[in-house]
Short mmCIF file of C-alpha atoms in Angstrom, two decimals:
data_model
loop_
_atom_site.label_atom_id
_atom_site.label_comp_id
_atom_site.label_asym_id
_atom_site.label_seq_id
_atom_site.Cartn_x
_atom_site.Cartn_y
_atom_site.Cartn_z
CA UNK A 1 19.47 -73.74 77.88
CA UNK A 2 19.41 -72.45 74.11
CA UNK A 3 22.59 -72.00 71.70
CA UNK A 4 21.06 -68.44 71.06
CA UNK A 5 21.59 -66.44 74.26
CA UNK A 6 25.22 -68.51 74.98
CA UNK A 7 26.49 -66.85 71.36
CA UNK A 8 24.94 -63.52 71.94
CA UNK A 9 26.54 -63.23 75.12
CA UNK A 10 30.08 -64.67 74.16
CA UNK A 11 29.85 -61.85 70.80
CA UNK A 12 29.01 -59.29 73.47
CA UNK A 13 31.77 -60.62 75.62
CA UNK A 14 34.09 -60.66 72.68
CA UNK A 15 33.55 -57.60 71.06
CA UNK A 16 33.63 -55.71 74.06
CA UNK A 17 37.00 -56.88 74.92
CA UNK A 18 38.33 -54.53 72.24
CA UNK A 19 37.43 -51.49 73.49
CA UNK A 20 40.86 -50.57 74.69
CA UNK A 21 42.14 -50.94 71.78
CA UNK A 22 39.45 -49.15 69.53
CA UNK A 23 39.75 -46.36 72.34
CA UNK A 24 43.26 -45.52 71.62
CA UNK A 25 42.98 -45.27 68.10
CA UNK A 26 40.20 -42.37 68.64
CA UNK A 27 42.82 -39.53 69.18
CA UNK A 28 40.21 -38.37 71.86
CA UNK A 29 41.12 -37.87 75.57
CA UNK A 30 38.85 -39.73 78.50
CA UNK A 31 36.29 -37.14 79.02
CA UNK A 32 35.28 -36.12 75.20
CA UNK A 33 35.65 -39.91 74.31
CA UNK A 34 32.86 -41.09 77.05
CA UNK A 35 30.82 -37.95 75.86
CA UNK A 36 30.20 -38.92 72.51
CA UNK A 37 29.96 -42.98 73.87
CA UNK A 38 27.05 -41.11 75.80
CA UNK A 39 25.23 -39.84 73.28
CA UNK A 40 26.07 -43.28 70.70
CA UNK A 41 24.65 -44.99 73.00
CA UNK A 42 21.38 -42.91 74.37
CA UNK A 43 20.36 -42.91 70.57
CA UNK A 44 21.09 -46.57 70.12
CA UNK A 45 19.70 -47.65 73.40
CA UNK A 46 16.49 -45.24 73.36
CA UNK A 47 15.74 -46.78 69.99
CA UNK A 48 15.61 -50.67 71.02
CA UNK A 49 13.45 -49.03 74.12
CA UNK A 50 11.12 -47.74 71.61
CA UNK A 51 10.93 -50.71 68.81
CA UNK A 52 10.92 -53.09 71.83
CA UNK A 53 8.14 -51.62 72.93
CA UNK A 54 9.49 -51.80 76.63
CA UNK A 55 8.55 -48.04 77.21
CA UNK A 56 5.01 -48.80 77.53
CA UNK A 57 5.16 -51.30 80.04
CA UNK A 58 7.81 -49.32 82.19
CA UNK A 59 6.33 -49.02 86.47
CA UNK A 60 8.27 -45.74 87.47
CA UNK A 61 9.34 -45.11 90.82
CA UNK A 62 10.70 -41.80 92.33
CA UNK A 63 13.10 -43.83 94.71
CA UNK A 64 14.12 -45.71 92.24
CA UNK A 65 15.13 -43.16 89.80
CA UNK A 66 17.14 -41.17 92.33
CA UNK A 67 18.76 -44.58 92.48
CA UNK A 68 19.33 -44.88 88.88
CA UNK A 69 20.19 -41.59 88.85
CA UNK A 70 23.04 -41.94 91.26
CA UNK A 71 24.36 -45.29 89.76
CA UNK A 72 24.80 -43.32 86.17
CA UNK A 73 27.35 -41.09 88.16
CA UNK A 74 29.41 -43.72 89.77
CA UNK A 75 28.82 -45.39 85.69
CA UNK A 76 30.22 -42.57 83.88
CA UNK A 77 32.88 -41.40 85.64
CA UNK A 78 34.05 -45.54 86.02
CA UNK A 79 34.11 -45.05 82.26
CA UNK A 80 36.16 -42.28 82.12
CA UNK A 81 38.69 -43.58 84.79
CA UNK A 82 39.10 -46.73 82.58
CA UNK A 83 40.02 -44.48 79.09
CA UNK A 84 41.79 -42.16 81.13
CA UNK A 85 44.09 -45.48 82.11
CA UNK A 86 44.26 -46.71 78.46
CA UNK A 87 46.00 -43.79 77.67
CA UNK A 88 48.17 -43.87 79.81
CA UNK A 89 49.31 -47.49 80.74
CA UNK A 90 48.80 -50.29 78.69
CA UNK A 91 45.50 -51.90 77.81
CA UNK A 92 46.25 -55.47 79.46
CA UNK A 93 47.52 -54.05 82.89
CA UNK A 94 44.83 -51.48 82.98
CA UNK A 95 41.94 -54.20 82.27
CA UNK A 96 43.55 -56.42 84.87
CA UNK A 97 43.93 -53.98 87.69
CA UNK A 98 40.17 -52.82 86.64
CA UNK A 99 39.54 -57.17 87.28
CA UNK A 100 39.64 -55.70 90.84
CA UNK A 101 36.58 -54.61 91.03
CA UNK A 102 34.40 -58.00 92.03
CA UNK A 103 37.18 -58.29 94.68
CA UNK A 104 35.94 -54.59 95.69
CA UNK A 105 32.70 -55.83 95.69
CA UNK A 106 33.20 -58.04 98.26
CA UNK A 107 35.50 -55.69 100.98
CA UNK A 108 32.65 -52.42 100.58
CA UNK A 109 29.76 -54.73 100.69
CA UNK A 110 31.11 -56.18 104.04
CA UNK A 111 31.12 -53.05 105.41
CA UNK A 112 27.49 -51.70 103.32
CA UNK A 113 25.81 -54.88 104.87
CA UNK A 114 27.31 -55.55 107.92
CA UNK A 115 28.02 -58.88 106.84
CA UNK A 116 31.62 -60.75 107.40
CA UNK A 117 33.35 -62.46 104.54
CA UNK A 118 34.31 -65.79 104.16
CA UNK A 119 37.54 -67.64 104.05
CA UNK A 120 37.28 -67.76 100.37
CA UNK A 121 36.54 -63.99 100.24
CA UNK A 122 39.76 -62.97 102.41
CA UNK A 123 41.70 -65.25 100.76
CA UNK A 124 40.31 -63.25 97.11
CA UNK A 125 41.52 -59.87 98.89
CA UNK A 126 44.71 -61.07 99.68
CA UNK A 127 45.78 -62.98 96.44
CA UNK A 128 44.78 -59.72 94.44
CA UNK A 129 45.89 -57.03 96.77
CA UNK A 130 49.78 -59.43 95.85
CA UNK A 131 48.86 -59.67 92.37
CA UNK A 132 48.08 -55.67 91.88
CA UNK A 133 51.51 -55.11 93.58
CA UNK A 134 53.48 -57.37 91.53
CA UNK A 135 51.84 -55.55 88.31
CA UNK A 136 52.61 -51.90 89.63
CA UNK A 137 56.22 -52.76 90.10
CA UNK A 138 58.61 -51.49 92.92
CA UNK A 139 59.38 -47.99 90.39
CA UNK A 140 55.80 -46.88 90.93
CA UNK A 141 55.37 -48.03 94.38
CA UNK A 142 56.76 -44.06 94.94
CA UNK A 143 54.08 -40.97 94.85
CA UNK A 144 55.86 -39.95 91.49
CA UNK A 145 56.03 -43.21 89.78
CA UNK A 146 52.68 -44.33 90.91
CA UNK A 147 50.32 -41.07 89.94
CA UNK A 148 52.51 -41.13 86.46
CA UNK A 149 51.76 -44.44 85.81
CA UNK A 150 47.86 -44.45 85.61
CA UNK A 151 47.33 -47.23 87.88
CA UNK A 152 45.49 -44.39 89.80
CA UNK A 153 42.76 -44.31 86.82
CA UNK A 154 42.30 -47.72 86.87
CA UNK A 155 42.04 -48.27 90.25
CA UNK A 156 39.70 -45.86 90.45
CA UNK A 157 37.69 -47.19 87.50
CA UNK A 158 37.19 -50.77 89.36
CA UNK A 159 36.27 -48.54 92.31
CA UNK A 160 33.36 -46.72 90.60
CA UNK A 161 32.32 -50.16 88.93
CA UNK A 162 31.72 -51.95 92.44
CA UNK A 163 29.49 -48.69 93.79
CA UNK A 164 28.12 -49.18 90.78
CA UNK A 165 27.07 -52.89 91.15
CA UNK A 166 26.45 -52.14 95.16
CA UNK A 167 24.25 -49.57 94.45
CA UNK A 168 22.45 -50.93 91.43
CA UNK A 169 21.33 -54.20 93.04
CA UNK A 170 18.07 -52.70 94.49
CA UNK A 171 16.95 -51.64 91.28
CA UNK A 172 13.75 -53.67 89.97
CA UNK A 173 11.55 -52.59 88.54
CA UNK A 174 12.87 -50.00 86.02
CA UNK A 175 14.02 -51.92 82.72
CA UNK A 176 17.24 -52.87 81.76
CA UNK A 177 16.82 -50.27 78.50
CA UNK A 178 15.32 -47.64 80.84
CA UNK A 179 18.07 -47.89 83.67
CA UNK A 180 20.73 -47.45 80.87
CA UNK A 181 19.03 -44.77 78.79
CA UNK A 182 18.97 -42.40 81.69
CA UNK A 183 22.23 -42.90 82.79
CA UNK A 184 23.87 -42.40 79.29
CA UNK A 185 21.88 -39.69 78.87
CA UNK A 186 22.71 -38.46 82.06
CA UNK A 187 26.49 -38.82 80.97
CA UNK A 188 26.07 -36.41 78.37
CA UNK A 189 24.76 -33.09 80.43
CA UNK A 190 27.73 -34.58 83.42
CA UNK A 191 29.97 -34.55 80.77
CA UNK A 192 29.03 -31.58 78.64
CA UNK A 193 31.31 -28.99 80.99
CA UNK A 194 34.62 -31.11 80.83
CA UNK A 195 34.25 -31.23 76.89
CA UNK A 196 37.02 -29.90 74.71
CA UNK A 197 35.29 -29.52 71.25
CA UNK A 198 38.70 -28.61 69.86
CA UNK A 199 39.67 -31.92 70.19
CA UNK A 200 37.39 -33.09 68.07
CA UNK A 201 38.64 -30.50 64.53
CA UNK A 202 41.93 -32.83 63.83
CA UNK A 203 40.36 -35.97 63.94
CA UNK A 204 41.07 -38.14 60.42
CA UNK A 205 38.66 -40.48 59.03
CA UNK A 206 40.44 -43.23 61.02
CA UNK A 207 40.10 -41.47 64.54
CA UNK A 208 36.40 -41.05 63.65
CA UNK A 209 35.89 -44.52 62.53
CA UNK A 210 37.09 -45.46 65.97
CA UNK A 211 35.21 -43.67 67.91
CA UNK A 212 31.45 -43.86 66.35
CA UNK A 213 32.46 -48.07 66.95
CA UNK A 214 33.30 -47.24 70.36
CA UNK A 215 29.92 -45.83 70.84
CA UNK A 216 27.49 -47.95 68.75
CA UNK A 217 28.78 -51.13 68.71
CA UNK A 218 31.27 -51.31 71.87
CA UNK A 219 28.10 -49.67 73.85
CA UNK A 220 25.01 -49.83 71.95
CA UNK A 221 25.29 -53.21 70.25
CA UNK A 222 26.87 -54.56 73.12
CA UNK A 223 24.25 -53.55 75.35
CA UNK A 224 21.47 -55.15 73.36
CA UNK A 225 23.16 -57.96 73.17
CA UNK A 226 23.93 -58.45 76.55
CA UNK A 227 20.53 -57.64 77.70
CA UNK A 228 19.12 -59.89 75.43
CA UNK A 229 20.32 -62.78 76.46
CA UNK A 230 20.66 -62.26 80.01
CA UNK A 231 17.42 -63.32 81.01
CA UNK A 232 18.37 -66.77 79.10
CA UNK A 233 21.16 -67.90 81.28
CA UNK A 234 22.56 -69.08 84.76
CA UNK A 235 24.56 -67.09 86.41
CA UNK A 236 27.69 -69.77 86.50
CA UNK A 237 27.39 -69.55 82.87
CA UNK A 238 27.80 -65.48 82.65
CA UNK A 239 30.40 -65.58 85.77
CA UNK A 240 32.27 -67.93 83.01
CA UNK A 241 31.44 -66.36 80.20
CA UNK A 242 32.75 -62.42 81.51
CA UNK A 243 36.49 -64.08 81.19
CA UNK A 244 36.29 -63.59 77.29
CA UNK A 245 36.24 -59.68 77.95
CA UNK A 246 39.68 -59.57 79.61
CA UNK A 247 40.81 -62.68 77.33
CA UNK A 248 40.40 -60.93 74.37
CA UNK A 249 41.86 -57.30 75.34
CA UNK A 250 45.28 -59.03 76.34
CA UNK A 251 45.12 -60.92 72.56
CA UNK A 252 45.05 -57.44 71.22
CA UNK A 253 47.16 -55.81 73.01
CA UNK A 254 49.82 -58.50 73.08
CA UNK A 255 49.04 -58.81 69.11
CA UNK A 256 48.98 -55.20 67.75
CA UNK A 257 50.56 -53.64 70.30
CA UNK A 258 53.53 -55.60 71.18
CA UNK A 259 52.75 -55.20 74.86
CA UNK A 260 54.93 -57.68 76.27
CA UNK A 261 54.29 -57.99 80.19
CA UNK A 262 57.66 -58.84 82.32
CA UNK A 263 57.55 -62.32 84.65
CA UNK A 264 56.69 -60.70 87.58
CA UNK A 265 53.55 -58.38 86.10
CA UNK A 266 52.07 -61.92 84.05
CA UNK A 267 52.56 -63.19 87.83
CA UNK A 268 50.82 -60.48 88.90
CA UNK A 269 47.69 -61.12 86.24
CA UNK A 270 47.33 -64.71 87.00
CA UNK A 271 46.86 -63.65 90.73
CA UNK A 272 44.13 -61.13 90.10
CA UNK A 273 42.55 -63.53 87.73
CA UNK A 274 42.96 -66.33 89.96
CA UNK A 275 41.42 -64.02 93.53
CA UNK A 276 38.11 -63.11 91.16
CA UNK A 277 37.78 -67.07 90.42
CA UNK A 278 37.81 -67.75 94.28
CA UNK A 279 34.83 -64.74 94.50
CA UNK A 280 32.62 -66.38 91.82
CA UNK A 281 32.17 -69.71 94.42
CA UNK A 282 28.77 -69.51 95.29
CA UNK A 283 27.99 -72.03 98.25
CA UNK A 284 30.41 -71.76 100.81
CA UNK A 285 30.81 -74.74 103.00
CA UNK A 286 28.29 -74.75 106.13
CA UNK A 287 31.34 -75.07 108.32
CA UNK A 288 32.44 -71.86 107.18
CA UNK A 289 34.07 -69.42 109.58
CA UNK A 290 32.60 -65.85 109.00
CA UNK A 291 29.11 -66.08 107.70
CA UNK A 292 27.68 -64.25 105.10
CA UNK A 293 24.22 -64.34 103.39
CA UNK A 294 22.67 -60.84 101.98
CA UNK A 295 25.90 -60.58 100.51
CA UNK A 296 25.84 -63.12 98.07
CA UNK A 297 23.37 -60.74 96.16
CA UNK A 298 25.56 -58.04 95.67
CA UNK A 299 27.70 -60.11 93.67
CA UNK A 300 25.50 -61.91 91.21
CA UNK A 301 24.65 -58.31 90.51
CA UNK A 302 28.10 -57.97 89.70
CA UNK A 303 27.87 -60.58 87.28
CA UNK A 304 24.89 -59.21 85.91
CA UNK A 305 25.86 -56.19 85.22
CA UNK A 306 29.47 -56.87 84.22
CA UNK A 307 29.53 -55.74 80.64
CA UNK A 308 28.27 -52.40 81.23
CA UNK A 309 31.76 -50.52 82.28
#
């Protein structure tokens, strides 16, 4: 295996695990901020299409678009969800609770494939479902408390990302740059009617310095990147490598911040952590008590996909 892909994807990794911190720096709410991310990264993205040269070889399928199609919903709005949350919790229990979704992954696809989890899979469920309460806390276990608190948003952020992955794994043979310029570009005309252009008259040089990396580099660069180097590598080595995203958004936050996370919330994190470690085993033992096989599929397209929240 090359140097070259392993360092492209641990930048990618890196870089994109200060999103959440770029993101509240923009001065833009969830739904403008994912507009203009949109439309950073349709321009970005349609441009490495182009140069690449990928549009020419490109075997369209009406099926498969609809599919795309529908997976750029379930994208955007995941996007939103998770900047909705960063504003309103902070960055390290928001990207932990949004951990959730491989761990999501599994529960829908048992009931998407018909197929019944393993021990290792239940056990995943169980260790996160603890970990997620320890990290809301017994103040927002209460209607109030909890819908205040934006654990809603980022809940509902992991949720869209594992439709996402569920419904993206039968997509094959539409290109990586193709599958994510029509969903971005899709973004912007969902978006477009939820936009406050207001927002964007008070911005200082800082906000918009924020925001344009948010959308080229976070999204754009990223992408490239990531897509770049995919091909290149095993999947043990990406299900490794995926840990520098949430690695480096608590360093931030912790750092600049001054998040500091009480015993029973870092409890909480480990867990979560700790549930999506037992979901990256890949061969479970051939004694295993509930058997699962198309499954297994759904997953790796989990890890395959898992920088493009």
């Amino acid at each position: 295996m090359k140097a070259g892909p392993m360092v492209k994807m641990m930048v990618s990794m890196s870089i994109f695990g200060s999103i959440g911190f770029f993101s509240t720096q923009t001065g833009l709410p969830s739904f403008d901020l994912v507009f203009v991310r949109c439309i950073c990264a349709t321009l970005f993205l349609g441009m490495c299409w182009f140069v690449t040269g990928e549009y020419k070889r490109e075997k369209w399928n009406a099926k498969e678009i609809k599919q795309i199609l529908l997976c750029g919903i379930f994208l955007v709005f995941n996007w939103v969800f998770l900047f909705k949350a960063f504003e309103m919790m902070s960055v390290t229990v928001a990207i932990s609770i949004y951990h959730l979704a491989p761990v999501l992954v599994l529960l829908l696809g048992s009931f998407m494939f018909k197929e019944k989890l393993t021990v290792l899979g239940v056990m995943s469920i169980f260790i996160c479902f603890i970990g997620t309460l320890l990290i809301i806390g017994v103040k927002e276990l209460t209607i109030d408390g909890f819908m205040s608190s934006g654990i809603l948003w980022a809940l509902l952020a992991a949720l869209f990302y594992a439709c996402t992955t569920l419904l993206g794994k039968g997509i094959i043979h539409t290109s990586a740059y193709a599958v994510t310029f029509l969903q971005t570009f899709l973004g912007i005309f969902l978006l477009l009617p939820f936009v406050h252009f207001n927002n964007f008259h008070f911005l200082t040089t800082a906000n918009w310095t924020a925001i344009l990396v948010t959308g080229f580099v976070h999204t754009g660069l990223v992408y490239y990147l990531f897509f770049d180097s995919l091909r290149y590598l095993k999947t043990q080595v990406i299900s490794v490598l995926v840990f520098l995203d949430p690695a480096v958004a608590i360093l931030l936050d912790t750092a600049f911040t001054g998040f500091r996370p009480t015993i029973l919330q870092l409890a909480g994190i480990v867990l979560i952590f700790l549930g999506m470690i037992f979901t990256l085993k890949r061969k479970p033992s051939s004694k295993k008590i509930f058997p699962i096989r198309k499954f297994k599929k759904a997953y790796r397209t989990f890890v395959g996909v898992r920088s493009l929240k």
